[in-house]
Amino acid sequence: MFNLVLFGPPGSGKGTQSMHIANTYHLQHVSTGDLLRSEVEGQTPLGVEAKKYMDQGLLVPDEVVIGMISSKIDESPEARGFIFDGFPRTKAQAEALDKLLEFKNTKIDLVLALDVPEAELITRLIGRGVNSGRSDDNQEVIVKRIKEYHSKTEPVANHYDAQDKLERVKGDHTIDETFKLLARHIDRYLLPV
Ligand code: ADP
Protein backbone atom coordinates (compact mmCIF):
# COMPACT_ATOMS: atom_id res chain seq x y z
CA MET A 1 0.00 0.00 0.00
CA PHE A 2 1.11 3.57 -0.71
CA ASN A 3 -0.46 6.42 1.24
CA LEU A 4 0.04 10.05 0.35
CA VAL A 5 -0.98 13.29 2.02
CA LEU A 6 -1.39 16.34 -0.20
CA PHE A 7 -0.84 19.29 2.09
CA GLY A 8 -1.27 23.02 1.57
CA PRO A 9 -3.32 26.13 2.31
CA PRO A 10 -6.86 26.73 1.01
CA GLY A 11 -6.66 27.52 -2.70
CA SER A 12 -3.28 25.83 -3.23
CA GLY A 13 -4.79 23.37 -5.71
CA LYS A 14 -5.01 20.26 -3.50
CA GLY A 15 -8.39 19.20 -4.88
CA THR A 16 -7.42 19.49 -8.56
CA GLN A 17 -4.04 17.83 -8.14
CA SER A 18 -5.44 15.06 -5.90
CA MET A 19 -7.95 14.03 -8.54
CA HIS A 20 -5.23 13.94 -11.16
CA ILE A 21 -2.91 11.91 -8.91
CA ALA A 22 -5.70 9.51 -7.89
CA ASN A 23 -6.48 8.79 -11.57
CA THR A 24 -2.86 8.44 -12.65
CA TYR A 25 -1.72 6.16 -9.83
CA HIS A 26 -5.05 4.45 -8.99
CA LEU A 27 -5.20 5.73 -5.45
CA GLN A 28 -8.41 6.17 -3.48
CA HIS A 29 -9.07 9.93 -3.16
CA VAL A 30 -10.28 11.01 0.28
CA SER A 31 -11.20 14.70 0.56
CA THR A 32 -12.59 15.74 3.94
CA GLY A 33 -13.92 18.96 2.37
CA ASP A 34 -15.93 16.97 -0.21
CA LEU A 35 -17.10 14.45 2.40
CA LEU A 36 -18.24 17.25 4.69
CA ARG A 37 -20.01 19.12 1.87
CA SER A 38 -21.91 15.98 0.93
CA GLU A 39 -23.03 15.56 4.58
CA VAL A 40 -24.14 19.21 4.58
CA GLU A 41 -26.08 18.68 1.35
CA GLY A 42 -27.76 15.55 2.73
CA GLN A 43 -28.65 17.49 5.90
CA THR A 44 -27.39 14.63 8.07
CA PRO A 45 -26.82 15.35 11.79
CA LEU A 46 -23.06 15.42 11.08
CA GLY A 47 -23.61 17.83 8.18
CA VAL A 48 -25.83 20.17 10.19
CA GLU A 49 -23.15 20.32 12.92
CA ALA A 50 -20.26 20.73 10.45
CA LYS A 51 -21.96 23.54 8.51
CA LYS A 52 -21.84 25.84 11.56
CA TYR A 53 -18.04 25.73 11.48
CA MET A 54 -17.53 25.66 7.70
CA ASP A 55 -19.65 28.77 7.09
CA GLN A 56 -17.46 30.69 9.53
CA GLY A 57 -14.19 29.50 8.01
CA LEU A 58 -13.38 27.45 11.13
CA LEU A 59 -12.16 23.87 11.26
CA VAL A 60 -14.75 21.22 12.07
CA PRO A 61 -13.97 19.49 15.43
CA ASP A 62 -11.34 16.75 15.23
CA GLU A 63 -13.62 13.93 16.53
CA VAL A 64 -16.09 14.51 13.72
CA VAL A 65 -13.47 14.44 10.98
CA ILE A 66 -11.45 11.54 12.40
CA GLY A 67 -14.56 9.31 12.67
CA MET A 68 -15.47 10.11 9.08
CA ILE A 69 -11.98 9.22 7.80
CA SER A 70 -11.88 5.98 9.71
CA SER A 71 -15.05 4.68 8.07
CA LYS A 72 -13.87 5.90 4.67
CA ILE A 73 -10.66 3.85 4.95
CA ASP A 74 -12.66 0.78 5.97
CA GLU A 75 -14.82 1.13 2.84
CA SER A 76 -11.86 0.44 0.52
CA PRO A 77 -9.91 -2.55 1.87
CA GLU A 78 -8.64 -3.42 -1.64
CA ALA A 79 -7.26 0.05 -2.43
CA ARG A 80 -3.73 0.37 -3.85
CA GLY A 81 -3.41 3.23 -1.41
CA PHE A 82 -5.04 6.49 -0.38
CA ILE A 83 -4.47 10.11 -1.21
CA PHE A 84 -5.60 12.32 1.66
CA ASP A 85 -6.69 15.81 0.57
CA GLY A 86 -7.45 18.40 3.23
CA PHE A 87 -6.62 15.92 6.00
CA PRO A 88 -4.92 15.91 8.47
CA ARG A 89 -5.44 19.59 9.26
CA THR A 90 -4.44 19.60 12.94
CA LYS A 91 -1.71 17.89 14.93
CA ALA A 92 -4.39 15.79 16.70
CA GLN A 93 -5.71 14.60 13.32
CA ALA A 94 -2.17 13.71 12.19
CA GLU A 95 -1.58 11.67 15.34
CA ALA A 96 -4.96 9.95 15.00
CA LEU A 97 -4.20 9.09 11.35
CA ASP A 98 -0.82 7.58 12.29
CA LYS A 99 -2.59 5.36 14.84
CA LEU A 100 -5.41 4.39 12.49
CA LEU A 101 -2.99 3.35 9.75
CA GLU A 102 -0.71 1.52 12.17
CA PHE A 103 -3.71 -0.50 13.31
CA LYS A 104 -4.21 -1.48 9.65
CA ASN A 105 -0.52 -2.38 9.31
CA THR A 106 0.19 0.52 6.99
CA LYS A 107 1.47 4.12 7.21
CA ILE A 108 1.80 7.48 5.48
CA ASP A 109 4.64 7.14 2.98
CA LEU A 110 4.92 10.67 1.61
CA VAL A 111 3.59 14.17 2.28
CA LEU A 112 3.70 16.67 -0.57
CA ALA A 113 3.24 20.28 0.52
CA LEU A 114 2.11 22.81 -2.09
CA ASP A 115 3.63 26.27 -1.63
CA VAL A 116 1.65 29.18 -3.10
CA PRO A 117 2.09 32.89 -2.22
CA GLU A 118 -0.75 34.27 -0.10
CA ALA A 119 -1.82 36.98 -2.57
CA GLU A 120 -2.23 34.29 -5.25
CA LEU A 121 -4.31 32.12 -2.86
CA ILE A 122 -6.76 34.95 -2.19
CA THR A 123 -7.11 35.77 -5.90
CA ARG A 124 -7.79 32.10 -6.72
CA LEU A 125 -10.34 31.59 -3.92
CA ILE A 126 -12.29 34.73 -4.77
CA GLY A 127 -12.30 33.65 -8.42
CA ARG A 128 -13.53 30.18 -7.46
CA GLY A 129 -16.31 31.69 -5.33
CA VAL A 130 -17.79 33.40 -8.36
CA ASN A 131 -18.19 30.06 -10.17
CA SER A 132 -18.45 27.37 -7.48
CA GLY A 133 -21.26 28.79 -5.42
CA ARG A 134 -19.38 27.60 -2.34
CA SER A 135 -20.70 29.61 0.59
CA ASP A 136 -17.24 29.80 2.19
CA ASP A 137 -15.53 31.38 -0.84
CA ASN A 138 -16.15 35.03 0.06
CA GLN A 139 -13.50 37.48 1.18
CA GLU A 140 -14.39 37.57 4.88
CA VAL A 141 -14.50 33.78 5.28
CA ILE A 142 -11.42 33.25 3.07
CA VAL A 143 -9.33 35.45 5.39
CA LYS A 144 -10.53 33.37 8.38
CA ARG A 145 -9.72 30.06 6.63
CA ILE A 146 -6.20 31.23 5.89
CA LYS A 147 -5.83 32.32 9.54
CA GLU A 148 -7.00 28.86 10.73
CA TYR A 149 -4.47 27.34 8.32
CA HIS A 150 -1.57 29.31 9.81
CA SER A 151 -2.49 28.65 13.43
CA LYS A 152 -3.71 25.02 13.33
CA THR A 153 -2.69 23.35 10.07
CA GLU A 154 0.82 24.64 9.38
CA PRO A 155 2.24 22.77 12.44
CA VAL A 156 1.18 19.49 10.77
CA ALA A 157 4.09 20.00 8.31
CA ASN A 158 6.53 19.74 11.24
CA HIS A 159 4.89 16.50 12.36
CA TYR A 160 5.79 14.86 9.03
CA ASP A 161 9.10 16.68 8.61
CA ALA A 162 10.20 15.07 11.88
CA GLN A 163 9.35 11.70 10.30
CA ASP A 164 11.37 12.64 7.17
CA LYS A 165 8.33 12.35 4.93
CA LEU A 166 7.79 15.96 3.86
CA GLU A 167 8.62 17.33 0.40
CA ARG A 168 7.79 20.92 -0.62
CA VAL A 169 6.65 21.68 -4.15
CA LYS A 170 5.95 25.08 -5.71
CA GLY A 171 2.26 25.27 -6.58
CA ASP A 172 2.11 28.54 -8.53
CA HIS A 173 2.82 27.07 -11.98
CA THR A 174 0.18 25.82 -14.42
CA ILE A 175 -1.88 22.77 -13.35
CA ASP A 176 0.14 20.49 -15.65
CA GLU A 177 3.52 21.82 -14.58
CA THR A 178 2.64 21.48 -10.90
CA PHE A 179 1.40 17.94 -11.52
CA LYS A 180 4.74 17.03 -13.12
CA LEU A 181 6.62 18.33 -10.07
CA LEU A 182 4.41 16.28 -7.74
CA ALA A 183 4.62 13.17 -9.93
CA ARG A 184 8.42 13.29 -9.87
CA HIS A 185 8.27 12.61 -6.12
CA ILE A 186 5.54 9.96 -6.33
CA ASP A 187 7.40 8.10 -9.09
CA ARG A 188 10.12 7.26 -6.58
CA TYR A 189 7.59 5.03 -4.82
CA LEU A 190 4.99 3.99 -7.33
CA LEU A 191 4.51 3.62 -11.10
CA PRO A 192 1.52 5.16 -12.90
CA VAL A 193 -1.13 2.58 -13.85
P1 ADP B 1 -10.14 24.57 1.30
O1 ADP B 1 -8.91 23.77 1.56
O2 ADP B 1 -10.13 25.20 -0.05
O3 ADP B 1 -10.46 25.53 2.40
P2 ADP B 1 -11.81 22.24 1.83
O4 ADP B 1 -12.86 21.78 0.90
O5 ADP B 1 -10.63 21.36 2.04
O6 ADP B 1 -11.38 23.63 1.23
O7 ADP B 1 -12.45 22.58 3.26
C1 ADP B 1 -13.59 23.39 3.42
C2 ADP B 1 -13.97 23.49 4.90
O8 ADP B 1 -14.31 22.18 5.40
C3 ADP B 1 -12.86 23.99 5.83
O9 ADP B 1 -12.80 25.39 5.89
C4 ADP B 1 -13.29 23.34 7.16
O10 ADP B 1 -14.34 24.06 7.77
C5 ADP B 1 -13.85 22.00 6.73
N1 ADP B 1 -12.81 20.93 6.76
C6 ADP B 1 -12.32 20.26 5.69
N2 ADP B 1 -11.39 19.35 6.06
C7 ADP B 1 -11.28 19.46 7.40
C8 ADP B 1 -10.47 18.81 8.38
N3 ADP B 1 -9.59 17.86 8.07
N4 ADP B 1 -10.63 19.20 9.68
C9 ADP B 1 -11.50 20.13 10.03
N5 ADP B 1 -12.28 20.78 9.16
C10 ADP B 1 -12.18 20.47 7.86
XYZ file of C-alpha atoms and ligand atoms in Angstrom:
220
model
C 0.000 0.000 0.000
C 1.105 3.570 -0.709
C -0.459 6.423 1.236
C 0.039 10.051 0.351
C -0.984 13.294 2.020
C -1.385 16.339 -0.199
C -0.841 19.286 2.087
C -1.266 23.019 1.571
C -3.321 26.129 2.310
C -6.861 26.730 1.007
C -6.657 27.516 -2.697
C -3.281 25.829 -3.229
C -4.791 23.371 -5.713
C -5.009 20.264 -3.504
C -8.385 19.199 -4.881
C -7.424 19.492 -8.563
C -4.036 17.826 -8.139
C -5.439 15.062 -5.896
C -7.949 14.027 -8.536
C -5.233 13.942 -11.161
C -2.910 11.915 -8.908
C -5.702 9.509 -7.889
C -6.475 8.786 -11.570
C -2.858 8.439 -12.648
C -1.723 6.160 -9.830
C -5.050 4.452 -8.986
C -5.196 5.734 -5.454
C -8.410 6.171 -3.475
C -9.065 9.931 -3.161
C -10.282 11.010 0.275
C -11.200 14.702 0.562
C -12.588 15.739 3.936
C -13.915 18.963 2.368
C -15.933 16.965 -0.214
C -17.096 14.446 2.402
C -18.241 17.247 4.693
C -20.014 19.124 1.867
C -21.911 15.981 0.927
C -23.027 15.558 4.578
C -24.143 19.210 4.579
C -26.084 18.679 1.354
C -27.764 15.547 2.733
C -28.647 17.485 5.898
C -27.389 14.631 8.068
C -26.820 15.354 11.790
C -23.059 15.417 11.083
C -23.613 17.827 8.184
C -25.826 20.166 10.193
C -23.153 20.320 12.921
C -20.259 20.733 10.454
C -21.958 23.539 8.512
C -21.843 25.841 11.559
C -18.041 25.731 11.479
C -17.532 25.660 7.702
C -19.651 28.772 7.087
C -17.458 30.688 9.534
C -14.188 29.496 8.006
C -13.378 27.454 11.125
C -12.158 23.872 11.257
C -14.748 21.225 12.066
C -13.975 19.495 15.432
C -11.338 16.747 15.235
C -13.623 13.928 16.532
C -16.091 14.510 13.724
C -13.467 14.443 10.978
C -11.450 11.539 12.396
C -14.557 9.313 12.668
C -15.474 10.115 9.085
C -11.985 9.219 7.797
C -11.880 5.976 9.714
C -15.048 4.679 8.075
C -13.872 5.900 4.667
C -10.659 3.854 4.949
C -12.658 0.784 5.968
C -14.818 1.128 2.845
C -11.863 0.436 0.517
C -9.907 -2.552 1.868
C -8.644 -3.419 -1.637
C -7.261 0.045 -2.435
C -3.734 0.371 -3.847
C -3.413 3.231 -1.411
C -5.036 6.493 -0.376
C -4.473 10.114 -1.208
C -5.604 12.324 1.662
C -6.688 15.806 0.568
C -7.453 18.398 3.234
C -6.623 15.922 6.002
C -4.923 15.911 8.469
C -5.436 19.587 9.265
C -4.439 19.603 12.935
C -1.711 17.892 14.934
C -4.391 15.792 16.702
C -5.711 14.604 13.321
C -2.172 13.709 12.191
C -1.577 11.672 15.345
C -4.956 9.951 14.998
C -4.198 9.094 11.350
C -0.823 7.578 12.293
C -2.594 5.355 14.845
C -5.411 4.388 12.489
C -2.995 3.351 9.751
C -0.708 1.522 12.166
C -3.709 -0.499 13.311
C -4.208 -1.481 9.652
C -0.516 -2.379 9.308
C 0.187 0.516 6.992
C 1.468 4.118 7.209
C 1.801 7.480 5.476
C 4.640 7.143 2.980
C 4.916 10.666 1.606
C 3.593 14.169 2.285
C 3.702 16.670 -0.570
C 3.237 20.277 0.518
C 2.110 22.805 -2.086
C 3.625 26.266 -1.629
C 1.650 29.180 -3.101
C 2.095 32.892 -2.216
C -0.747 34.270 -0.095
C -1.825 36.976 -2.569
C -2.231 34.292 -5.250
C -4.314 32.123 -2.865
C -6.757 34.954 -2.192
C -7.115 35.768 -5.899
C -7.788 32.103 -6.721
C -10.338 31.591 -3.924
C -12.294 34.726 -4.773
C -12.299 33.646 -8.424
C -13.531 30.179 -7.460
C -16.312 31.689 -5.328
C -17.788 33.400 -8.365
C -18.190 30.062 -10.171
C -18.446 27.369 -7.479
C -21.258 28.791 -5.423
C -19.384 27.603 -2.338
C -20.701 29.607 0.590
C -17.235 29.803 2.194
C -15.525 31.377 -0.842
C -16.153 35.026 0.056
C -13.502 37.477 1.179
C -14.388 37.573 4.880
C -14.504 33.776 5.281
C -11.422 33.249 3.065
C -9.332 35.445 5.388
C -10.526 33.366 8.378
C -9.725 30.064 6.629
C -6.196 31.232 5.892
C -5.834 32.316 9.542
C -6.997 28.860 10.729
C -4.474 27.343 8.324
C -1.565 29.306 9.813
C -2.491 28.650 13.431
C -3.713 25.023 13.335
C -2.689 23.354 10.074
C 0.824 24.642 9.381
C 2.236 22.770 12.440
C 1.179 19.493 10.765
C 4.088 19.995 8.312
C 6.534 19.737 11.235
C 4.893 16.496 12.363
C 5.785 14.865 9.026
C 9.100 16.677 8.606
C 10.202 15.074 11.881
C 9.351 11.702 10.296
C 11.366 12.643 7.173
C 8.326 12.349 4.931
C 7.794 15.961 3.855
C 8.623 17.334 0.397
C 7.787 20.919 -0.619
C 6.652 21.680 -4.152
C 5.952 25.078 -5.707
C 2.264 25.267 -6.583
C 2.108 28.535 -8.525
C 2.822 27.069 -11.981
C 0.180 25.819 -14.422
C -1.880 22.774 -13.349
C 0.137 20.485 -15.651
C 3.516 21.822 -14.580
C 2.644 21.485 -10.896
C 1.398 17.939 -11.515
C 4.744 17.034 -13.117
C 6.619 18.332 -10.071
C 4.410 16.284 -7.742
C 4.625 13.173 -9.927
C 8.416 13.290 -9.868
C 8.266 12.612 -6.122
C 5.536 9.959 -6.327
C 7.404 8.100 -9.090
C 10.119 7.265 -6.583
C 7.587 5.029 -4.817
C 4.993 3.986 -7.333
C 4.507 3.618 -11.103
C 1.524 5.159 -12.897
C -1.131 2.579 -13.852
P -10.136 24.567 1.301
O -8.908 23.768 1.565
O -10.129 25.202 -0.047
O -10.459 25.525 2.404
P -11.811 22.242 1.834
O -12.865 21.784 0.897
O -10.632 21.360 2.039
O -11.383 23.632 1.232
O -12.453 22.583 3.256
C -13.590 23.388 3.422
C -13.968 23.490 4.904
O -14.310 22.179 5.398
C -12.861 23.986 5.829
O -12.803 25.391 5.887
C -13.291 23.341 7.164
O -14.342 24.065 7.773
C -13.847 21.998 6.731
N -12.809 20.930 6.758
C -12.320 20.257 5.685
N -11.395 19.354 6.056
C -11.277 19.459 7.400
C -10.468 18.813 8.384
N -9.593 17.855 8.069
N -10.626 19.198 9.683
C -11.504 20.126 10.034
N -12.280 20.784 9.162
C -12.181 20.468 7.861
